[in-house]
mmCIF file of C-alpha atoms in Angstrom:
data_model
loop_
_atom_site.group_PDB
_atom_site.id
_atom_site.type_symbol
_atom_site.label_atom_id
_atom_site.label_comp_id
_atom_site.label_asym_id
_atom_site.label_seq_id
_atom_site.Cartn_x
_atom_site.Cartn_y
_atom_site.Cartn_z
ATOM 1 C CA MET F 1 0.000 0.000 0.000
ATOM 2 C CA ALA F 2 1.402 3.364 -1.036
ATOM 3 C CA SER F 3 1.845 5.937 1.660
ATOM 4 C CA ALA F 4 0.465 9.429 1.320
ATOM 5 C CA PRO F 5 2.872 12.147 0.231
ATOM 6 C CA PRO F 6 4.388 14.155 3.075
ATOM 7 C CA PRO F 7 2.584 17.381 3.920
ATOM 8 C CA SER F 8 3.980 20.535 2.371
ATOM 9 C CA ALA F 9 6.008 23.026 4.346
ATOM 10 C CA ALA F 10 3.083 25.455 4.296
ATOM 11 C CA LYS F 11 0.839 22.950 6.044
ATOM 12 C CA LEU F 12 3.481 22.252 8.686
ATOM 13 C CA TYR F 13 3.823 25.961 9.435
ATOM 14 C CA SER F 14 1.158 27.420 11.677
ATOM 15 C CA ALA F 15 0.970 30.809 13.304
ATOM 16 C CA ASN F 16 2.261 31.051 16.842
ATOM 17 C CA SER F 17 -0.351 31.845 19.457
ATOM 18 C CA PHE F 18 1.844 34.682 20.764
ATOM 19 C CA VAL F 19 2.558 36.224 17.365
ATOM 20 C CA SER F 20 0.063 37.311 14.754
ATOM 21 C CA LEU F 21 0.123 35.910 11.229
ATOM 22 C CA PRO F 22 2.453 37.846 8.899
ATOM 23 C CA ALA F 23 0.827 40.273 6.498
ATOM 24 C CA GLU F 24 2.122 38.215 3.571
ATOM 25 C CA LEU F 25 -0.132 35.337 4.587
ATOM 26 C CA LYS F 26 -3.316 37.279 5.329
ATOM 27 C CA SER F 27 -5.609 36.781 2.371
ATOM 28 C CA ASP F 28 -7.606 39.958 3.021
ATOM 29 C CA THR F 29 -4.593 42.251 2.444
ATOM 30 C CA TYR F 30 -4.143 41.282 -1.202
ATOM 31 C CA ASP F 31 -5.985 39.503 -3.968
ATOM 32 C CA THR F 32 -3.869 36.722 -5.467
ATOM 33 C CA SER F 33 -4.460 33.218 -6.668
ATOM 34 C CA ARG F 34 -4.518 30.247 -4.359
ATOM 35 C CA GLU F 35 -1.369 28.767 -5.967
ATOM 36 C CA LYS F 36 0.593 31.980 -5.444
ATOM 37 C CA ARG F 37 -0.467 32.167 -1.797
ATOM 38 C CA ARG F 38 0.512 28.509 -1.306
ATOM 39 C CA ALA F 39 3.930 29.130 -2.889
ATOM 40 C CA GLU F 40 4.478 32.216 -0.707
ATOM 41 C CA ALA F 41 3.465 30.247 2.372
ATOM 42 C CA GLU F 42 5.930 27.474 1.495
ATOM 43 C CA ARG F 43 8.745 29.993 0.956
ATOM 44 C CA LEU F 44 7.944 31.645 4.276
ATOM 45 C CA ALA F 45 7.898 28.257 5.994
ATOM 46 C CA ILE F 46 11.310 27.397 4.539
ATOM 47 C CA ARG F 47 12.692 30.767 5.691
ATOM 48 C CA CYS F 48 11.266 30.204 9.164
ATOM 49 C CA GLN F 49 12.770 26.718 9.366
ATOM 50 C CA LEU F 50 16.177 28.026 8.268
ATOM 51 C CA LYS F 51 15.980 30.837 10.809
ATOM 52 C CA ARG F 52 15.005 28.403 13.558
ATOM 53 C CA GLN F 53 17.887 26.083 12.660
ATOM 54 C CA TYR F 54 20.326 29.002 12.832
ATOM 55 C CA GLN F 55 18.894 30.224 16.143
ATOM 56 C CA LEU F 56 19.203 26.725 17.637
ATOM 57 C CA GLN F 57 22.872 26.603 16.636
ATOM 58 C CA LEU F 58 23.474 30.118 17.897
ATOM 59 C CA ASN F 59 21.860 29.566 21.305
ATOM 60 C CA ASP F 60 23.262 26.079 21.900
ATOM 61 C CA PRO F 61 24.931 25.843 25.349
ATOM 62 C CA SER F 62 27.827 23.900 23.816
ATOM 63 C CA PRO F 63 28.082 25.482 20.367
ATOM 64 C CA PRO F 64 30.134 23.984 17.556
ATOM 65 C CA ALA F 65 33.345 25.668 16.442
ATOM 66 C CA ILE F 66 31.705 27.078 13.319
ATOM 67 C CA ILE F 67 28.075 28.126 13.291
ATOM 68 C CA ASP F 68 26.611 27.775 9.815
ATOM 69 C CA ASN F 69 23.904 30.124 8.672
ATOM 70 C CA PRO F 70 21.947 27.863 6.288
ATOM 71 C CA ALA F 71 20.322 30.775 4.476
ATOM 72 C CA LEU F 72 23.714 32.363 3.843
ATOM 73 C CA VAL F 73 25.141 29.055 2.647
ATOM 74 C CA ARG F 74 22.263 28.646 0.188
ATOM 75 C CA TRP F 75 22.676 32.224 -1.033
ATOM 76 C CA ALA F 76 26.439 31.815 -1.501
ATOM 77 C CA TYR F 77 25.889 28.576 -3.438
ATOM 78 C CA ALA F 78 23.305 30.178 -5.698
ATOM 79 C CA LYS F 79 25.541 33.212 -6.241
ATOM 80 C CA SER F 80 28.813 31.419 -6.986
ATOM 81 C CA GLN F 81 28.358 27.738 -7.853
ATOM 82 C CA ASN F 82 25.007 27.727 -9.615
ATOM 83 C CA VAL F 83 25.725 30.397 -12.242
ATOM 84 C CA TYR F 84 25.786 28.481 -15.515
ATOM 85 C CA PRO F 85 22.353 26.803 -15.368
ATOM 86 C CA THR F 86 20.783 30.270 -15.177
ATOM 87 C CA PHE F 87 23.207 32.090 -17.500
ATOM 88 C CA ARG F 88 21.810 33.254 -20.814
ATOM 89 C CA ALA F 89 24.011 34.498 -23.640
ATOM 90 C CA THR F 90 22.851 37.888 -24.883
ATOM 91 C CA PRO F 91 24.501 40.437 -27.170
ATOM 92 C CA ARG F 92 25.573 42.423 -24.113
ATOM 93 C CA THR F 93 27.240 39.475 -22.359
ATOM 94 C CA SER F 94 28.907 38.437 -25.628
ATOM 95 C CA PHE F 95 30.269 41.957 -26.126
ATOM 96 C CA LEU F 96 31.510 42.160 -22.532
ATOM 97 C CA GLY F 97 33.204 38.758 -22.841
ATOM 98 C CA ALA F 98 34.967 39.836 -26.020
ATOM 99 C CA ALA F 99 35.911 43.211 -24.535
ATOM 100 C CA TYR F 100 37.387 41.716 -21.364
ATOM 101 C CA GLY F 101 39.037 38.842 -23.238
ATOM 102 C CA LEU F 102 40.444 40.590 -26.290
ATOM 103 C CA GLY F 103 40.627 44.188 -25.073
ATOM 104 C CA PRO F 104 43.761 43.924 -22.906
ATOM 105 C CA LEU F 105 45.501 41.767 -25.515
ATOM 106 C CA LEU F 106 44.830 44.264 -28.321
ATOM 107 C CA PHE F 107 45.819 47.168 -26.070
ATOM 108 C CA TRP F 108 49.251 45.689 -25.280
ATOM 109 C CA ILE F 109 49.835 44.744 -28.932
ATOM 110 C CA PHE F 110 49.148 48.355 -29.907
ATOM 111 C CA VAL F 111 51.386 49.790 -27.162
ATOM 112 C CA LEU F 112 54.341 47.505 -27.929
ATOM 113 C CA LYS F 113 54.017 47.989 -31.718
ATOM 114 C CA ALA F 114 53.845 51.784 -31.336
ATOM 115 C CA ASP F 115 56.936 51.761 -29.094
ATOM 116 C CA ARG F 116 58.846 49.570 -31.528
ATOM 117 C CA ASP F 117 57.855 51.792 -34.500
ATOM 118 C CA ARG F 118 58.896 54.926 -32.592
ATOM 119 C CA LYS F 119 62.298 53.450 -31.762
ATOM 120 C CA GLU F 120 62.792 52.254 -35.366
ATOM 121 C CA LYS F 121 61.957 55.718 -36.688
ATOM 122 C CA ARG F 122 64.473 57.340 -34.308
ATOM 123 C CA ILE F 123 67.119 54.800 -35.366
ATOM 124 C CA GLN F 124 66.451 55.579 -39.063
ATOM 125 C CA GLU F 125 66.802 59.317 -38.370
ATOM 126 C CA GLY F 126 70.062 58.705 -36.497
ATOM 127 C CA LYS F 127 68.822 60.149 -33.189
ATOM 128 C CA TYR F 128 69.031 56.818 -31.377
ATOM 129 C CA LYS F 129 71.779 54.240 -31.502
ATOM 130 C CA ARG F 130 70.582 50.642 -31.531
ATOM 131 C CA PRO F 131 71.889 48.830 -28.438
ATOM 132 C CA PHE F 132 73.756 45.564 -28.922
ATOM 133 C CA SER F 133 71.484 42.578 -28.357
ATOM 134 C CA VAL F 134 72.238 38.905 -28.805
ATOM 135 C CA PHE F 135 68.598 37.919 -29.326
ATOM 136 C CA PHE F 136 67.384 40.676 -31.679
#
């Protein structure tokens, strides 16, 4: 016999008797669909669970050496490790990639070529004596 699916996070979350229900969950303050309210309730429940987990670690009488903030860990993962699944190539990102990749290379080619041409011109005019070099 198949077991019933576990209840959602929104169903597990209930308002505390000492604290009123947040304005985000009061249906009379806004007019949205039932699915949107359920999704918001689940997100709020996840945030509350993460906050509770952090508070339990923080107020532990024998705390661990490093206290992890689970919300911060999730944010750091989404910001740094999970970039490519959500990256979308656009003309702007393509231009910026080319500018940052080829720009410095082209700049230094131009600077070194201009310096070499200036020295060669001064040598041709006789204003600069070419130094002895084994490799040139």
